[in-house]
PDB file of C-alpha atoms and ligand atoms in Angstrom:
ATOM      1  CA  UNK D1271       1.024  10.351  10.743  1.00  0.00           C
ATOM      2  CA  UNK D1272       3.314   8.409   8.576  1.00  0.00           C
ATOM      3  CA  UNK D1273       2.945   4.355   8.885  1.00  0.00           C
ATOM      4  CA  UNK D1274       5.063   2.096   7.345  1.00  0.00           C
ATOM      5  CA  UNK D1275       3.089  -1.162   5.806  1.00  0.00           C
ATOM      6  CA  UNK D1276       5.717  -3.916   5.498  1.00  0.00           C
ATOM      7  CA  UNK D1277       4.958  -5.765   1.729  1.00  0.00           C
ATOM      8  CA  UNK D1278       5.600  -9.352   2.269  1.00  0.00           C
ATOM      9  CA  UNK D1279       6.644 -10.302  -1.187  1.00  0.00           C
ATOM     10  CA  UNK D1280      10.510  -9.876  -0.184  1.00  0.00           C
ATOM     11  CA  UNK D1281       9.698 -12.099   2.507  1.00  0.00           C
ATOM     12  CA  UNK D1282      10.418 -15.981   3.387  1.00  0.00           C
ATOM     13  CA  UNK D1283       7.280 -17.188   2.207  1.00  0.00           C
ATOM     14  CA  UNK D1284       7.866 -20.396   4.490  1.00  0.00           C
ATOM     15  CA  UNK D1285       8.456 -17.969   7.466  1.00  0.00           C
ATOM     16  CA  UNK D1286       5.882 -15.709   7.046  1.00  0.00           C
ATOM     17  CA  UNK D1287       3.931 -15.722  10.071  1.00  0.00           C
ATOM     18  CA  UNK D1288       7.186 -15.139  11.646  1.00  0.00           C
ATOM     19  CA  UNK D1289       8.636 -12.575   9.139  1.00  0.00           C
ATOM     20  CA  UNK D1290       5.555 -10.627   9.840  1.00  0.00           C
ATOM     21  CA  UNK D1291       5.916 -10.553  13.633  1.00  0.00           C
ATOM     22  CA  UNK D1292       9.335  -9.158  13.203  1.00  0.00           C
ATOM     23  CA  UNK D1293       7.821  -6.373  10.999  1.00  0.00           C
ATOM     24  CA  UNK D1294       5.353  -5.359  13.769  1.00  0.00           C
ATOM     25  CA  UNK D1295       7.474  -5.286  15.848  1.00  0.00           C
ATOM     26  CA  UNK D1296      10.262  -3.347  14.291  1.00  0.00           C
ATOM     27  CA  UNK D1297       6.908  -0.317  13.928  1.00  0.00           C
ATOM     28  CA  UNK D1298       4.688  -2.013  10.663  1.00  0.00           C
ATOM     29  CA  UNK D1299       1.203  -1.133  11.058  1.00  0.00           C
ATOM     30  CA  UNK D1300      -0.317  -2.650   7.333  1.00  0.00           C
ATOM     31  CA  UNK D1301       0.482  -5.627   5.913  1.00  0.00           C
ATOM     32  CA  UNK D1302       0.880  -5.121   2.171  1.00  0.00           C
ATOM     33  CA  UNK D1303      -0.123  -8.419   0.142  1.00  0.00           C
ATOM     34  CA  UNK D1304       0.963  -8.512  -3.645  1.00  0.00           C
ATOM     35  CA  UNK D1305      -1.421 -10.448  -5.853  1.00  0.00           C
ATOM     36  CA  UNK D1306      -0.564 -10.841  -9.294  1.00  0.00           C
ATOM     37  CA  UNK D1307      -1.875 -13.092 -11.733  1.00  0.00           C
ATOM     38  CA  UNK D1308       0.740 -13.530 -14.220  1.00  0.00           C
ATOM     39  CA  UNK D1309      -1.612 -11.497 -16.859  1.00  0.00           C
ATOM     40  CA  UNK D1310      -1.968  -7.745 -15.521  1.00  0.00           C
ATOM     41  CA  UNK D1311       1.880  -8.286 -14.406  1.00  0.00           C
ATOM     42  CA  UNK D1312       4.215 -10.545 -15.855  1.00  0.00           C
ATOM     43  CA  UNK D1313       4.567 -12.338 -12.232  1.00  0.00           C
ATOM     44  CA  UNK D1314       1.925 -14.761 -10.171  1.00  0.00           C
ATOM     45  CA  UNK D1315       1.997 -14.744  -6.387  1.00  0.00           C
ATOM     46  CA  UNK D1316      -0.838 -15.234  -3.608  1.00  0.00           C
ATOM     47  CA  UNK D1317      -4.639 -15.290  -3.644  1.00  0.00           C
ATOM     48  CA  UNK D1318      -7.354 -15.258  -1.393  1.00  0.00           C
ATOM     49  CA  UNK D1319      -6.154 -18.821   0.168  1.00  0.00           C
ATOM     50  CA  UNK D1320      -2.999 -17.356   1.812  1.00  0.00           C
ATOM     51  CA  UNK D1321      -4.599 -13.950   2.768  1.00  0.00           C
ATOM     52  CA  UNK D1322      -7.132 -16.240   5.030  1.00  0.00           C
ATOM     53  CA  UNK D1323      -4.161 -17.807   6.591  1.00  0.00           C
ATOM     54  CA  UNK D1324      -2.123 -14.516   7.189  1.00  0.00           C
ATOM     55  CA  UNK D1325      -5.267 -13.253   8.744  1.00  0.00           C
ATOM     56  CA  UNK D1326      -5.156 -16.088  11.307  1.00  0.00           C
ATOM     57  CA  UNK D1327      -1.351 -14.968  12.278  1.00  0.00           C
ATOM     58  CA  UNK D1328      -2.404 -11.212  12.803  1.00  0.00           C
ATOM     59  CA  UNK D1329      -4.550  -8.265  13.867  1.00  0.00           C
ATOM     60  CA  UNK D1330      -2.662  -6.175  11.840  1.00  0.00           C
ATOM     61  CA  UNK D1331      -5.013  -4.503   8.616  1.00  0.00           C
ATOM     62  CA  UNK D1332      -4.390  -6.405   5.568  1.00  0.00           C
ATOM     63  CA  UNK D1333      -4.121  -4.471   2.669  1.00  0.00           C
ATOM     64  CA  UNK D1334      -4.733  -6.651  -0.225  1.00  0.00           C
ATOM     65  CA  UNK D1335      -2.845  -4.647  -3.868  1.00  0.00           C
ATOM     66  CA  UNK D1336      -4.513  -6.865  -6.853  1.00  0.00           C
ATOM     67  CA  UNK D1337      -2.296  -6.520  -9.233  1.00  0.00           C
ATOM     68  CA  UNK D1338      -4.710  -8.355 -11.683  1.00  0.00           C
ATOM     69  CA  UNK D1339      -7.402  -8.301 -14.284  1.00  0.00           C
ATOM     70  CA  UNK D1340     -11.177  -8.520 -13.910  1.00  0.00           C
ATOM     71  CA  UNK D1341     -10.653  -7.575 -10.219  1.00  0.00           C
ATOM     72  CA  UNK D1342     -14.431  -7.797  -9.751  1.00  0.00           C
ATOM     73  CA  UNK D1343     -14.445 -11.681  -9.672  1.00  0.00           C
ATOM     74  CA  UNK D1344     -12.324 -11.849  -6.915  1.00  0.00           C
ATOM     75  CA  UNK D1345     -13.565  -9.536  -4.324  1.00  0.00           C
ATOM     76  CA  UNK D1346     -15.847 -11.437  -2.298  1.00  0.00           C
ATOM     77  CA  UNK D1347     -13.276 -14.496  -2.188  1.00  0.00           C
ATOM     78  CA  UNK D1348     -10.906 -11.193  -0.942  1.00  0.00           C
ATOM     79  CA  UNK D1349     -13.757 -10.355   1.648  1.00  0.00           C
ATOM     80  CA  UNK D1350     -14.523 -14.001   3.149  1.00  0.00           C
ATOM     81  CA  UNK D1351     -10.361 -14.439   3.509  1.00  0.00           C
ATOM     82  CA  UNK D1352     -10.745 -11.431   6.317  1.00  0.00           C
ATOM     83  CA  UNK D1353      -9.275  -8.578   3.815  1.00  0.00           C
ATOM     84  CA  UNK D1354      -9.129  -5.241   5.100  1.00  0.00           C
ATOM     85  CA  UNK D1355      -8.209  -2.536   2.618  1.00  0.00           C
ATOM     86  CA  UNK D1356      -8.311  -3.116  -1.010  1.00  0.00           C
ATOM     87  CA  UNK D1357      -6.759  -1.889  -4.090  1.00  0.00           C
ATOM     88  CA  UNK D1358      -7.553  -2.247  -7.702  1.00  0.00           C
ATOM     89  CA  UNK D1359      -5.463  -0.554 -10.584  1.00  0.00           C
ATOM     90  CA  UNK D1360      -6.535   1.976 -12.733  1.00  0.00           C
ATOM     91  CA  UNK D1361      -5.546   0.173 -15.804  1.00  0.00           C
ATOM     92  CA  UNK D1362      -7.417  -3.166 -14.692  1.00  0.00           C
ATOM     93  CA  UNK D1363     -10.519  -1.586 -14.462  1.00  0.00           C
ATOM     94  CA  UNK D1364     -13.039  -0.540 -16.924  1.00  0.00           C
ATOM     95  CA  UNK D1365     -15.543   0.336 -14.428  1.00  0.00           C
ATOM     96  CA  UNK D1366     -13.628   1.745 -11.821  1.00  0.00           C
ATOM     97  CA  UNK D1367     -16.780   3.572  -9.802  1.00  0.00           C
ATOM     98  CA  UNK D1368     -18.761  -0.141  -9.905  1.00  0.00           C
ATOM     99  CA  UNK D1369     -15.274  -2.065  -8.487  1.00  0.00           C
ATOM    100  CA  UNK D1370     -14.700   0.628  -5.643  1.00  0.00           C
ATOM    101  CA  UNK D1371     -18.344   0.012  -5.143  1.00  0.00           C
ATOM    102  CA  UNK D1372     -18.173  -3.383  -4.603  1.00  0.00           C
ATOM    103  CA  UNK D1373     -15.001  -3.680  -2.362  1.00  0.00           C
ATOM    104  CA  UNK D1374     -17.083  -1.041   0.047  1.00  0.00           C
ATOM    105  CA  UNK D1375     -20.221  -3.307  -0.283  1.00  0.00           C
ATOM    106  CA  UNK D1376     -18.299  -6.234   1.056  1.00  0.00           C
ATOM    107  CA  UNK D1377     -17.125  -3.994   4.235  1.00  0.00           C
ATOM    108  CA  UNK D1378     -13.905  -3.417   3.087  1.00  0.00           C
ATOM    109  CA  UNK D1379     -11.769  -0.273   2.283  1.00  0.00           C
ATOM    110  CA  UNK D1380     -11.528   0.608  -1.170  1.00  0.00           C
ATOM    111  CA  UNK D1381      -8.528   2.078  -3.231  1.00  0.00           C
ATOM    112  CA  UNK D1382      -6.913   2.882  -6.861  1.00  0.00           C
ATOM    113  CA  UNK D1383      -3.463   2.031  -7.987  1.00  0.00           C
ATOM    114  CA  UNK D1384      -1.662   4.490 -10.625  1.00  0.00           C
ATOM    115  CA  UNK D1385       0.760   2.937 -12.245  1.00  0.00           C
ATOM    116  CA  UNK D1386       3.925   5.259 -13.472  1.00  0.00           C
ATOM    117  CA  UNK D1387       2.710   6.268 -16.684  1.00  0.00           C
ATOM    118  CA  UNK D1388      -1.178   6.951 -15.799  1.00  0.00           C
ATOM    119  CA  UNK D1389      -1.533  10.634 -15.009  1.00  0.00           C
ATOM    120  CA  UNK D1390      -3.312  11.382 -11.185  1.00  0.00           C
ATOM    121  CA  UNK D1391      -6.015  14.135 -12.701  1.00  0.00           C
ATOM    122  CA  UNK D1392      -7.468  10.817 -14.141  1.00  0.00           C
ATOM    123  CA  UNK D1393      -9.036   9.866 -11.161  1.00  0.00           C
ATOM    124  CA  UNK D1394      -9.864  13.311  -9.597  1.00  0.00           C
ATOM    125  CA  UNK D1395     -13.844  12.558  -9.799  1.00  0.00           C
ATOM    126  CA  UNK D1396     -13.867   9.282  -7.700  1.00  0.00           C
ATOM    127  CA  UNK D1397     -11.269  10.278  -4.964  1.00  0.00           C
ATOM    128  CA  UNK D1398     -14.208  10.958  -2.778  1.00  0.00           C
ATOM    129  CA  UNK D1399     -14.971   7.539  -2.638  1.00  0.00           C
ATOM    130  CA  UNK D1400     -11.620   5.829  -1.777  1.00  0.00           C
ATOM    131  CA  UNK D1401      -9.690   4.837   1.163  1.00  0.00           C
ATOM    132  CA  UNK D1402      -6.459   5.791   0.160  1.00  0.00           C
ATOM    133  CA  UNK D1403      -4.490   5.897  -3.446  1.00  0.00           C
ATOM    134  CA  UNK D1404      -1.813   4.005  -3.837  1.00  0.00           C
ATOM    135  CA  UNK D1405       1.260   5.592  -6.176  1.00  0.00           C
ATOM    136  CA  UNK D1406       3.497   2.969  -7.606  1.00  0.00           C
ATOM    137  CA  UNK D1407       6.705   4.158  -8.003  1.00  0.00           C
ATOM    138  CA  UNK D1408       7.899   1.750 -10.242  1.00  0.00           C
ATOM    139  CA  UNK D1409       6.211  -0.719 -12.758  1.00  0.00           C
ATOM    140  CA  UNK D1410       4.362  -3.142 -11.050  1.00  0.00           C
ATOM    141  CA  UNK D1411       5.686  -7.195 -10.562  1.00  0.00           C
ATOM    142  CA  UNK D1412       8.600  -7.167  -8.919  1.00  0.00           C
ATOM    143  CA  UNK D1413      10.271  -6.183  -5.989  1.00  0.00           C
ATOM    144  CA  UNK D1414      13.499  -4.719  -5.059  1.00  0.00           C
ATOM    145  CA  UNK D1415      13.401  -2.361  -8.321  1.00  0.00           C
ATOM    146  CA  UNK D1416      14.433   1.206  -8.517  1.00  0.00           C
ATOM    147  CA  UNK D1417      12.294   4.191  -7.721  1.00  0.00           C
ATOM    148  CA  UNK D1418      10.904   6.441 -10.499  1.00  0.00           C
ATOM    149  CA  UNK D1419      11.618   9.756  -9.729  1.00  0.00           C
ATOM    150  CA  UNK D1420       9.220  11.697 -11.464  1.00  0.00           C
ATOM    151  CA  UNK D1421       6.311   9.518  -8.950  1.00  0.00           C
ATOM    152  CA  UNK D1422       7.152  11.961  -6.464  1.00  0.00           C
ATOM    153  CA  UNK D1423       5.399  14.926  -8.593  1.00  0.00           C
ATOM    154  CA  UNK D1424       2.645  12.605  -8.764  1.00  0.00           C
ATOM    155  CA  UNK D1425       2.527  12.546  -5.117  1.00  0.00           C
ATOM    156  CA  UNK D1426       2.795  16.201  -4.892  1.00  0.00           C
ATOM    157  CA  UNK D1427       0.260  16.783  -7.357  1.00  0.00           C
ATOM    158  CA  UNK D1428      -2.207  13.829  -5.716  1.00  0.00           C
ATOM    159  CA  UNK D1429      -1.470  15.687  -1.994  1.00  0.00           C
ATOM    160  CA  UNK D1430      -2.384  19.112  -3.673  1.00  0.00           C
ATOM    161  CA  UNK D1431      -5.855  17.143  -5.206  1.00  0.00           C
ATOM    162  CA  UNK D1432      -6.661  16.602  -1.644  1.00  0.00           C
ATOM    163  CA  UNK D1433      -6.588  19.719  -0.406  1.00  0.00           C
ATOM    164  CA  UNK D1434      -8.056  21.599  -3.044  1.00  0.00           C
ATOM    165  CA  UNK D1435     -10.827  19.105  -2.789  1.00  0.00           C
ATOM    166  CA  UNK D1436     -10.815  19.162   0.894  1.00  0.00           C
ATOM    167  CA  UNK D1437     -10.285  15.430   1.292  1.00  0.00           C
ATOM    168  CA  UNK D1438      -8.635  13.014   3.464  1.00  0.00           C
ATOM    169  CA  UNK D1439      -7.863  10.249   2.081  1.00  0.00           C
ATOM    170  CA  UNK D1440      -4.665   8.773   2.324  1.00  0.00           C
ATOM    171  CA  UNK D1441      -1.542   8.421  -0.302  1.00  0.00           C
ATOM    172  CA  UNK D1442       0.471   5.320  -0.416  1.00  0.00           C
ATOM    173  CA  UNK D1443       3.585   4.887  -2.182  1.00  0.00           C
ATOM    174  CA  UNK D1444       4.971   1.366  -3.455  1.00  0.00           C
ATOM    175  CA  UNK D1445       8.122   0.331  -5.083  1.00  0.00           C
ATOM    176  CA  UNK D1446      11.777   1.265  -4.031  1.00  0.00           C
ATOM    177  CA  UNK D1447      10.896   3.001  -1.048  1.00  0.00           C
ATOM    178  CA  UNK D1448      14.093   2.413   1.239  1.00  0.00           C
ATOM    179  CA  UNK D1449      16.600   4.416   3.449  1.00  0.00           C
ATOM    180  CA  UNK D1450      17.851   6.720   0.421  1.00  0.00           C
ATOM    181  CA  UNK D1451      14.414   7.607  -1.171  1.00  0.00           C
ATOM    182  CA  UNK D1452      12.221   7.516   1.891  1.00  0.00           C
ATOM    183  CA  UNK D1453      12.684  10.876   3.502  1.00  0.00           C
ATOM    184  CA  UNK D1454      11.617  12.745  -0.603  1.00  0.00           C
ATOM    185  CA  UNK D1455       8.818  10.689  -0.305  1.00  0.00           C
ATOM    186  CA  UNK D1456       6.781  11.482   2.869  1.00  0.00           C
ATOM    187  CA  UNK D1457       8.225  15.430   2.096  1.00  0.00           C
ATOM    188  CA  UNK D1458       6.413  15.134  -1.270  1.00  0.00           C
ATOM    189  CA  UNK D1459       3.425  14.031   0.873  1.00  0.00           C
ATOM    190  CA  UNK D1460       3.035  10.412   0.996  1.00  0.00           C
ATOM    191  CA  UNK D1461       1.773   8.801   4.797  1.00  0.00           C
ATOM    192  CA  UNK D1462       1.482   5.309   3.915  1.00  0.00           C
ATOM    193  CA  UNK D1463       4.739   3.633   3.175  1.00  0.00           C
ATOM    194  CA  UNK D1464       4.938   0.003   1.492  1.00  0.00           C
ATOM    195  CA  UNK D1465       8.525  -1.054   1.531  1.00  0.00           C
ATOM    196  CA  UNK D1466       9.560  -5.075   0.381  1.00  0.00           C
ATOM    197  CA  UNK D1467      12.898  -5.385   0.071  1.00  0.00           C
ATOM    198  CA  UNK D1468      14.352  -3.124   2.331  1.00  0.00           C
ATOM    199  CA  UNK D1469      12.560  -4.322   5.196  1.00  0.00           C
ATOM    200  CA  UNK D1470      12.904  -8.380   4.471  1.00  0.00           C
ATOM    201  CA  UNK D1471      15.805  -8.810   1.404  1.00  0.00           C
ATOM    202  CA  UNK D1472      18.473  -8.682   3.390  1.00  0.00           C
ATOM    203  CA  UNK D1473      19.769  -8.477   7.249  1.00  0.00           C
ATOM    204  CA  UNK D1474      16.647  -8.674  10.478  1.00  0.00           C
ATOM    205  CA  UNK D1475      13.453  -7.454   9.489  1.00  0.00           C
ATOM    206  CA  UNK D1476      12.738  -5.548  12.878  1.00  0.00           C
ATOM    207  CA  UNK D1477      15.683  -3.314  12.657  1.00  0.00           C
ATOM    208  CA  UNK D1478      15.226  -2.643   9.309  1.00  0.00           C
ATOM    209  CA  UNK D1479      11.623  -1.267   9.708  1.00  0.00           C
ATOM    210  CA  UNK D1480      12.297   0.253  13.304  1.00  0.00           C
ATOM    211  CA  UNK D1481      14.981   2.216  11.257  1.00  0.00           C
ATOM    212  CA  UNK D1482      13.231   2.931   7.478  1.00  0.00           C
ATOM    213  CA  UNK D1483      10.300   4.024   9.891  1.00  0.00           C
ATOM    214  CA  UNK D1484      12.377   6.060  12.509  1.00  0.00           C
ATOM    215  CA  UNK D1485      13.749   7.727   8.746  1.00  0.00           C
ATOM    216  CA  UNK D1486      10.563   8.275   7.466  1.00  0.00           C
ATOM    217  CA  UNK D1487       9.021  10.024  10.848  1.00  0.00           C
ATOM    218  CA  UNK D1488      12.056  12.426  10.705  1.00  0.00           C
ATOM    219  CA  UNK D1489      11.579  13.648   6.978  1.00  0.00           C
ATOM    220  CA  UNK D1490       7.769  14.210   8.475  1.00  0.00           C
ATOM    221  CA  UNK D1491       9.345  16.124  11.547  1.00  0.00           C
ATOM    222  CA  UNK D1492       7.191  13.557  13.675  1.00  0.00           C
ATOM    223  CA  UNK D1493       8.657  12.187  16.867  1.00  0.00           C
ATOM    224  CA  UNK D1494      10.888   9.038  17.456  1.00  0.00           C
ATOM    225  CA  UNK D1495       8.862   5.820  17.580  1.00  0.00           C
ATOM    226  CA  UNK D1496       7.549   4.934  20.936  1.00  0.00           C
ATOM    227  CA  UNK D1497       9.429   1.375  21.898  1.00  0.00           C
ATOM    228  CA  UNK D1498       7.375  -1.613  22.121  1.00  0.00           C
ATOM    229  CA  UNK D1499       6.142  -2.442  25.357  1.00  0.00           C
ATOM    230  CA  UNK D1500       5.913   1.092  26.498  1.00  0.00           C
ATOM    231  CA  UNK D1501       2.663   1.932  26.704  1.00  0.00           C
ATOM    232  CA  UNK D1502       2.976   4.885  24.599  1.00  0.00           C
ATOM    233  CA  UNK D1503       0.112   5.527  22.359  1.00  0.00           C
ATOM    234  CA  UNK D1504      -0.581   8.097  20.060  1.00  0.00           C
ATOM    235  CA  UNK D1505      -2.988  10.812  20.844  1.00  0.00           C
ATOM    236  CA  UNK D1506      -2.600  10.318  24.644  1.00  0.00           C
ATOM    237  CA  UNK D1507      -2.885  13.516  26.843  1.00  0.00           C
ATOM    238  CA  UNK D1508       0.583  13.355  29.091  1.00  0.00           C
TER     239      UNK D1508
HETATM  240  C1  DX5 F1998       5.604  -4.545  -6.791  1.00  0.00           C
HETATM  241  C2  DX5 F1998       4.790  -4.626  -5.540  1.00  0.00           C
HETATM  242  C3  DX5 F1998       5.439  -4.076  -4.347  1.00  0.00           C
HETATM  243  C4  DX5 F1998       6.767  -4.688  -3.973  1.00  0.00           C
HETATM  244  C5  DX5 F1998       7.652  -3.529  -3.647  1.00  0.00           C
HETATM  245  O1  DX5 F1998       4.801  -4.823  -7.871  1.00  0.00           O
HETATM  246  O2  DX5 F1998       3.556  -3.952  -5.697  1.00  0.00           O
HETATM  247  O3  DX5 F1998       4.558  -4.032  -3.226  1.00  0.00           O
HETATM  248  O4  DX5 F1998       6.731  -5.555  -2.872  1.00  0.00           O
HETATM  249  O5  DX5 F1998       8.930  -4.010  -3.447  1.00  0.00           O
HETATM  250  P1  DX5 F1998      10.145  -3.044  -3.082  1.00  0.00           P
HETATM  251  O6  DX5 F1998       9.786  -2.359  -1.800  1.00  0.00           O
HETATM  252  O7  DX5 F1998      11.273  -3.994  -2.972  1.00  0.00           O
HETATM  253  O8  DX5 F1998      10.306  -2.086  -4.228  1.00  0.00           O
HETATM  254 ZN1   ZN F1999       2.293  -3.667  -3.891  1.00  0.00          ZN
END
């Protein structure tokens, strides 16, 4: 099942209790927070202080992308804000098994970030223990940037990992995912869809992730979304 996680860093950050609601209800099931700490990425955004309040505005997981270096220093703060997934890069870490460790020790759901250039075999020996992976799909920092294509071989090859393994984790894909890249990416074998910009840059948030979503189900040859307020759930035995 494909979900789409709305990324709030295209968002009105003075709004974005509000900006989130739209999201949900225009069919986001994650919230995707970007922290970056101006040294891992050339860009600083949110910490632990603003995940705390988020987490008082929904029920929604929060999945919580550190885009930042010694990771490990931050994770409990990460935990105590009410944190649900978490992801640490691949390039930030230089004990990778003792960081995915300690995000599951604090109850939380761990996960590894690839960036572009760092090859998926890489991490074939710890995908046992993680939530999901997260593929960016372009260099981490900043949104509204344009896909890299050759991510979605990385996806492939990830999905392939998985089955050969006999895994289930999940794949996530972040950075330029929007109406004319979406449908390659769940077909290469993504389910977990971060999209910034296309869902809060420009025009009403709902209809933009009611229709990247509706997009993104069709390229998985899943049905239409069930409207809000239907009562439709998924898994129920009509
Ligand atoms: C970039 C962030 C992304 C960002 C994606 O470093 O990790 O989550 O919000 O933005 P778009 O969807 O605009 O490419
Ligand atoms: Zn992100």
């Amino acid at each position: 099942m494909v979900e789409l996680v709305p990324s709030i860093l295209s968002a009105d950050f003075a709004r974005l209790a509000e900006e989130i609601a739209a999201a949900e209800q225009g069919g986001g099931t994650v919230i995707h927070c970007d922290v970056m700490d101006g040294h891992f990425v050339p860009n600083i955004t949110i910490g632990p202080p603003v995940v705390a309040s988020l987490r008082k505005t929904t029920k929604l997981p929060l999945d919580c992308h550190l885009m930042i270096e010694n990771p490990d220093n931050f994770i409990p703060a990460f935990a105590d804000a009410g944190a649900d997934w978490v992801s640490v890069h691949y390039e930030a870490c230089r004990h990778l098994h003792r960081s995915l460790e300690l995000i599951a020790h604090h109850g939380m759901q761990p996960a590894v970030v690839l960036n572009p250039a760092t090859r998926v075999d890489l991490i074939r020996d710890i995908l046992p223990m993680v939530h999901h992976v997260l593929i960016m799909s372009v260099n981490p920092g900043f949104g509204g940037q344009k896909f890299i294509q050759f991510s979605l071989d990385k996806i492939r090859a990830l999905a392939r990992m998985r089955q050969e393994l006999g895994l289930a984790f999940r794949i996530e894909v972040d950075g330029g995912v929007a109406h004319d890249t979406v449908a390659r990416v769940v077909q290469a074998g993504a389910d977990l869809l971060v999209a910034g910009s296309a869902v809060f840059a420009a025009g009403n948030a709902e209809e933009n992730a009611r229709m990247l979503l509706a997009a993104a189900r069709e390229a998985a040859g899943e049905g239409p979304v069930p409207a809000a307020g239907t009562g439709a759930r998924e898994g129920s035995r009509a």
